[in-house]
Short mmCIF file of C-alpha atoms in Angstrom, two decimals:
data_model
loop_
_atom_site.label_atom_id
_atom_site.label_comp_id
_atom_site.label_asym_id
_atom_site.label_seq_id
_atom_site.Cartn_x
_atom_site.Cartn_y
_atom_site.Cartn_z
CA UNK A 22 77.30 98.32 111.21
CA UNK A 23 79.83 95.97 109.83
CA UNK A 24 77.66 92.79 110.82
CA UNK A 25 74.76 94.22 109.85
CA UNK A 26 75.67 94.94 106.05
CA UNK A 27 77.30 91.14 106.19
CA UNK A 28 74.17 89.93 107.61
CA UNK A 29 71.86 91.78 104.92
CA UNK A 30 74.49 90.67 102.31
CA UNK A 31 74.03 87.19 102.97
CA UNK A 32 70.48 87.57 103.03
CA UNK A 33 70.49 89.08 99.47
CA UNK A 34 72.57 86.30 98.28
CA UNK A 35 70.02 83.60 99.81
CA UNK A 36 67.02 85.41 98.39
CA UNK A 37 69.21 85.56 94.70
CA UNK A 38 69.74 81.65 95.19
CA UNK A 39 65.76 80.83 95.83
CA UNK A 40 64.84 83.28 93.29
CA UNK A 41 64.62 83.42 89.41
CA UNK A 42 68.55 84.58 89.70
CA UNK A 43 68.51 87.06 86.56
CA UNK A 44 71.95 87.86 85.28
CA UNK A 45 71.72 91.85 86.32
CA UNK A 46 70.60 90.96 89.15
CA UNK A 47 73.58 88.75 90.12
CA UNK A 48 75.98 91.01 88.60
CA UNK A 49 75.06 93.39 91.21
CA UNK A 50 75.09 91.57 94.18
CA UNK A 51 78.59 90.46 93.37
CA UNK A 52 79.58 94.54 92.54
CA UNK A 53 78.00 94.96 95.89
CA UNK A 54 80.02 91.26 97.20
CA UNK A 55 83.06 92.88 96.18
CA UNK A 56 82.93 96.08 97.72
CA UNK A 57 81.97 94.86 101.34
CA UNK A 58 85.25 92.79 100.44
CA UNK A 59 87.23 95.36 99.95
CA UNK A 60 86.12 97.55 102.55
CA UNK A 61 87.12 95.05 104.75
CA UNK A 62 90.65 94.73 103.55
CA UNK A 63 90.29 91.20 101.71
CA UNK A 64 91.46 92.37 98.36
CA UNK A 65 92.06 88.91 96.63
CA UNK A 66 88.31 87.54 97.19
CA UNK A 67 86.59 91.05 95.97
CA UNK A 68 89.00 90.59 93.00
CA UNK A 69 87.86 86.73 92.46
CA UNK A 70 84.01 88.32 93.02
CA UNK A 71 84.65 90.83 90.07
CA UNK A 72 85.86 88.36 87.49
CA UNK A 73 82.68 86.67 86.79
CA UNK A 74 81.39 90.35 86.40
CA UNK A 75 84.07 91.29 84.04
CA UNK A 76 83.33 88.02 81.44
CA UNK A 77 80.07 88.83 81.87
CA UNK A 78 80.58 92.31 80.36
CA UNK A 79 83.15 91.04 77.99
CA UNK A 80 80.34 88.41 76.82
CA UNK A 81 77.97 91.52 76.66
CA UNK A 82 80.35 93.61 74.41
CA UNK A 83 80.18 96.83 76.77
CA UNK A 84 83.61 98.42 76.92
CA UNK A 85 82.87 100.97 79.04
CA UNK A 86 81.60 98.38 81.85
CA UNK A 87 84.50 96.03 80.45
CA UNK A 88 86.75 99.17 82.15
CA UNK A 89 85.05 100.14 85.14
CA UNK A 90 85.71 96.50 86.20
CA UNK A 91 89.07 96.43 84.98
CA UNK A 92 89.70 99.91 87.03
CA UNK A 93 88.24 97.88 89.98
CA UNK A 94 90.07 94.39 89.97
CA UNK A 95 93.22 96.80 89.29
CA UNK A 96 92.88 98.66 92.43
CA UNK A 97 91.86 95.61 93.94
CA UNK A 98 95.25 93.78 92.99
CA UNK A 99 97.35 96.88 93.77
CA UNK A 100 96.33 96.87 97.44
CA UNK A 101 97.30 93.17 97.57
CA UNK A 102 100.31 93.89 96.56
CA UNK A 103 100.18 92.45 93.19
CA UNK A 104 101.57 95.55 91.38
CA UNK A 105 102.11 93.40 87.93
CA UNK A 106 98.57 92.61 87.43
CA UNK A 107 97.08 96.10 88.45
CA UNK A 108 99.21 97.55 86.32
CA UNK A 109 98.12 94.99 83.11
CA UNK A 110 94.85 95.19 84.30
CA UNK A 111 94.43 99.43 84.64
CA UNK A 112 96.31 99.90 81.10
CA UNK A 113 93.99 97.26 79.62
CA UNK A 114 90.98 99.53 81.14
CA UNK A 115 92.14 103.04 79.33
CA UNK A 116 91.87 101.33 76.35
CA UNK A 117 88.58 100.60 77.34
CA UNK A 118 86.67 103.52 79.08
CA UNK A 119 84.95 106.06 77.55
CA UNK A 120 86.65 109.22 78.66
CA UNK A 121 84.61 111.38 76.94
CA UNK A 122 81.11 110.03 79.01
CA UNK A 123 83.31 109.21 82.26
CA UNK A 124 86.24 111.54 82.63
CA UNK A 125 86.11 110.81 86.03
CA UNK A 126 86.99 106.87 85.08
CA UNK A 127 89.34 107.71 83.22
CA UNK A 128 91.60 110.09 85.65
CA UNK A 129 91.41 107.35 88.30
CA UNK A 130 92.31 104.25 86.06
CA UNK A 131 95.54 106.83 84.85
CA UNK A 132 96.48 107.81 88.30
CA UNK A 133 96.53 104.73 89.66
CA UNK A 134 98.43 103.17 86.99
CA UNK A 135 101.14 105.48 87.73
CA UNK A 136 100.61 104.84 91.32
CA UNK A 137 101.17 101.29 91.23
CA UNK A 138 104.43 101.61 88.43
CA UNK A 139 105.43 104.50 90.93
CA UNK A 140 104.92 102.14 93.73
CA UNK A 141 106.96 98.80 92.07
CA UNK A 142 110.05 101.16 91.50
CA UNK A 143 109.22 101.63 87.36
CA UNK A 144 109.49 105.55 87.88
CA UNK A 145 110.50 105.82 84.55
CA UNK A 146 107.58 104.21 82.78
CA UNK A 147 105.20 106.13 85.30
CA UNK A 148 106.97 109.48 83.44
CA UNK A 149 106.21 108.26 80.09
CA UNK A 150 102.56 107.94 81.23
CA UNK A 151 102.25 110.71 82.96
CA UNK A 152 103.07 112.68 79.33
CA UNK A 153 100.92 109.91 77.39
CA UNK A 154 97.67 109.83 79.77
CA UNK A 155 97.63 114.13 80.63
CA UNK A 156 94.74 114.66 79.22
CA UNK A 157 92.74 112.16 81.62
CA UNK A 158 94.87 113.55 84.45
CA UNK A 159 93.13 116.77 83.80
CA UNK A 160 89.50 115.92 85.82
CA UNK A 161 90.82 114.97 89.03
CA UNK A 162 87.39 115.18 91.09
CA UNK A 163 87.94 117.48 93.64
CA UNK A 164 90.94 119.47 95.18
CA UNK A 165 92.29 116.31 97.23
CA UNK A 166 92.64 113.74 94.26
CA UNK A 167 94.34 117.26 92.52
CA UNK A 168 96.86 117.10 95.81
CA UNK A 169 97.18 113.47 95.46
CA UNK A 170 98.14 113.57 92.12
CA UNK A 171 101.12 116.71 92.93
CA UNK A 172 102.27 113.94 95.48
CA UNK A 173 102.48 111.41 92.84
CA UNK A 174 104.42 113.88 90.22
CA UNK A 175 107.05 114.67 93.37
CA UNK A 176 107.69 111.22 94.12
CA UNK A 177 108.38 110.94 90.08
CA UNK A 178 110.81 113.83 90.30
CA UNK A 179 112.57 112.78 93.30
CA UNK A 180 113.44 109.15 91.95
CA UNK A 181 114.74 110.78 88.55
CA UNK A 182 116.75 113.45 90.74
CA UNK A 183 114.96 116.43 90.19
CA UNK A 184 115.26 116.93 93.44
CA UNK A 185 114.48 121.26 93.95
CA UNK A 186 111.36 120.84 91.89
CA UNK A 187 110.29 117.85 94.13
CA UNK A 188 110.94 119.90 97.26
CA UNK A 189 109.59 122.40 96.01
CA UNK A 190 106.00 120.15 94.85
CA UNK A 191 106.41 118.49 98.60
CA UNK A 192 105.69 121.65 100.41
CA UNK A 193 103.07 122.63 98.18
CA UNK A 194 101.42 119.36 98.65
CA UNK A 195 101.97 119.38 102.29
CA UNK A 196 99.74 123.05 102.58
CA UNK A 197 97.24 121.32 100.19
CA UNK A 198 96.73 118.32 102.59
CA UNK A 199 96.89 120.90 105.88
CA UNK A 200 93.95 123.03 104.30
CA UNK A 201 92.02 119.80 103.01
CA UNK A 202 92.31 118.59 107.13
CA UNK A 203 94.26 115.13 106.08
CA UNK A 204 97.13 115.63 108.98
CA UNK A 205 98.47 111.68 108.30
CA UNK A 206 99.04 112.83 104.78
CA UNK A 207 100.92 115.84 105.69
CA UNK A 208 102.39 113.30 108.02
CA UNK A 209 103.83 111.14 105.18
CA UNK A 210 104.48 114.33 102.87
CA UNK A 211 106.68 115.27 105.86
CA UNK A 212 108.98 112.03 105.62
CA UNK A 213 108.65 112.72 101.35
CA UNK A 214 110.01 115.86 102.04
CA UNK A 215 112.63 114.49 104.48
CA UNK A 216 114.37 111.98 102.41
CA UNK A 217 114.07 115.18 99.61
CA UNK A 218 116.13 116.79 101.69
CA UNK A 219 118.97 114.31 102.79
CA UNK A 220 119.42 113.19 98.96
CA UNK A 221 120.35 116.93 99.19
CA UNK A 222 122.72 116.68 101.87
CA UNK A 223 120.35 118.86 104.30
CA UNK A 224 120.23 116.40 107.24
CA UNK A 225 119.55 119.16 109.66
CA UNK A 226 116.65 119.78 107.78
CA UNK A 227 115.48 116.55 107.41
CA UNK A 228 115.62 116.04 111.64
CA UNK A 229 113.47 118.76 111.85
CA UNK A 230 110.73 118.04 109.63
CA UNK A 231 110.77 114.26 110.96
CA UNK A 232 110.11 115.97 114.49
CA UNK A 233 107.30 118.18 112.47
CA UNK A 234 106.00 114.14 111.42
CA UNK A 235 106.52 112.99 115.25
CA UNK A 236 104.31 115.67 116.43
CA UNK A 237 101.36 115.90 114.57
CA UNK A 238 101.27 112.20 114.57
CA UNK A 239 100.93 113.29 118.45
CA UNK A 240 98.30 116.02 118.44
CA UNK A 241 96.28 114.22 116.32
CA UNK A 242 96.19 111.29 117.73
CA UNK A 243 96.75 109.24 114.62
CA UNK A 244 97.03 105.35 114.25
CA UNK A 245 99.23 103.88 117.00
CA UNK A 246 101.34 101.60 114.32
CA UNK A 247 102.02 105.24 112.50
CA UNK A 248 103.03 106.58 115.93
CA UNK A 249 105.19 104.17 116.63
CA UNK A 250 106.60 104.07 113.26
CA UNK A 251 107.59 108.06 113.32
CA UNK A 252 108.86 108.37 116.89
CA UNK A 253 111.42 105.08 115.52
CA UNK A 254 112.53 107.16 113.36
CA UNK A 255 112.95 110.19 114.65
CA UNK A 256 114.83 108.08 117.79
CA UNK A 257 117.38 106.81 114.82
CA UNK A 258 117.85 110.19 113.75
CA UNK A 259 118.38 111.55 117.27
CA UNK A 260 121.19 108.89 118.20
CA UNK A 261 122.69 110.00 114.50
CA UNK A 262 121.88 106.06 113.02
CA UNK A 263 119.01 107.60 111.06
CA UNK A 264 119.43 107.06 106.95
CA UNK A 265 117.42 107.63 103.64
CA UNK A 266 116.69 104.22 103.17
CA UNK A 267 114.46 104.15 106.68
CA UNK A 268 113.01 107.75 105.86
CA UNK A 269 111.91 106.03 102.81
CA UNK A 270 111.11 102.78 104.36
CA UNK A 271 108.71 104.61 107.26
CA UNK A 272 107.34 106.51 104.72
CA UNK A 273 106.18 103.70 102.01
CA UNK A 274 104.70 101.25 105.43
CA UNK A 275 102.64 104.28 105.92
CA UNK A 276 101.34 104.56 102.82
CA UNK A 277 100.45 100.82 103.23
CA UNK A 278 99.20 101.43 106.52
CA UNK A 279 96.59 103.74 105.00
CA UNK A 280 94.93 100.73 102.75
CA UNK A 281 95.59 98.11 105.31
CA UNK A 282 94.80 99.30 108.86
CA UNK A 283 96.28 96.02 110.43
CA UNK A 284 99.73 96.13 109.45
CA UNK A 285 102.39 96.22 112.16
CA UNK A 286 105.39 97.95 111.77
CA UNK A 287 108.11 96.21 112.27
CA UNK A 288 111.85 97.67 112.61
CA UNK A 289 114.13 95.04 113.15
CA UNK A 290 116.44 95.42 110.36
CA UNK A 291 117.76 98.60 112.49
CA UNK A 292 118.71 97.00 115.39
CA UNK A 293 122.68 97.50 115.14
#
């Protein structure tokens, strides 16, 4: 189906290039350009796509379309691992959107800003947004972008060393993820919850809910790279070399692994 939509894609374009090539018209094709892009992992060129669509919104004077785009490209930039510009880019877009039409907007340019200041280490900043943007948080679109966001909130805590109230959000968000049928993200919750847990001195604990991680990576048959990434670590654990930092480690790849099916893990810097 892949070939197909890249075949009718390119068709589109060639029909836009012999045609009268309006300026709507071509502003869609590359929306459209840029999410076939994306969809196929290749962040940077659906970002480059969207940039002719965001001066030609800019030119037009439409925030709200000046935001959407900016949302985009920062989402875009964010999975390519340039957490900088996503994050200039999605606090540029709040002060475009029009929360009030497009709550929904609004809630996803906030939460991934956080994400991606979450995500580059700047917990503390992602605090003072989380208090400053609440009331876009509060129209999440459905029970897992609610879960998501709990996730988000525990990761906060457990950087800042709140570390009950994040174990305490972890297991929440772990049944939230079980009852919404997402086992890889009670997968990663599980390591979230682990590295809770060890900060705490609970190593016992920790084992056993990597095991938990290990085997309903197993039942479910989840991604081999994830597979192989949890039974490492539960190996490390096992032979009592295990640590925080590759709890941590396991648990950020698969949270890359998620946006980027094609990453390999690799675990060399735990050889002894």
């Amino acid at each position: 189906s892949t070939l197909l939509i890249k075949h009718f894609g390119r068709f589109a374009r060639r029909l836009f290039e012999q045609g009268t090539r309006p300026s709507l018209l071509e502003i869609r094709l590359l929306e459209l350009e840029a999410s076939f892009l994306a969809d196929r992992r290749q962040f940077g060129p659906a970002s480059e796509k969207l940039a002719k669509v965001l001066k030609f919104h800019e030119d037009g004077g439409d925030d709200h379309f000046v935001g959407r785009t900016l949302v985009l490209i920062g989402l875009y930039t964010g999975y390519s691992g340039n957490y900088e510009m996503a994050i200039e880019n999605l606090r540029k877009s709040l002060e475009k959107i029009d929360a009030k039409s497009d709550p929904g907007l609004a809630c996803a340019a906030a939460h991934n800003l956080i994400l991606f200041l979450v995500t580059s280490g700047r917990v503390k900043e992602a605090k003072k947004f989380r208090t400053a943007l609440s009331s876009h948080l509060k129209n999440p679109s459905g029970r897992v972008n609610e879960v998501r966001f709990r996730a988000l909130e525990a990761r906060i805590d457990a950087e800042l060393g709140k570390l009950q109230r994040a174990e305490s959000i972890f297991r929440e968000v772990k049944e939230g993820y079980a009852e919404a049928g997402l086992p890889g993200d009670v997968g990663i919750t599980n390591l979230d919850l682990a590295a809770v847990l060890l900060r705490q001195g609970r190593s016992v604990e920790a084992e056993r809910i990597i095991s938990e991680a290990v085997e309903l990576f197993t039942v479910h048959g989840i991604q081999r790279e994830a597979y192989l990434a949890v039974i490492l670590l539960r190996d490390t654990f096992e032979m009592k070399t295990g640590t925080l930092e590759m709890v941590v480690e396991v648990a950020n790849f698969l949270r890359r692994l998620q946006i980027d099916p094609t990453l390999r893990f690799e675990a060399r810097a735990w050889e002894p």
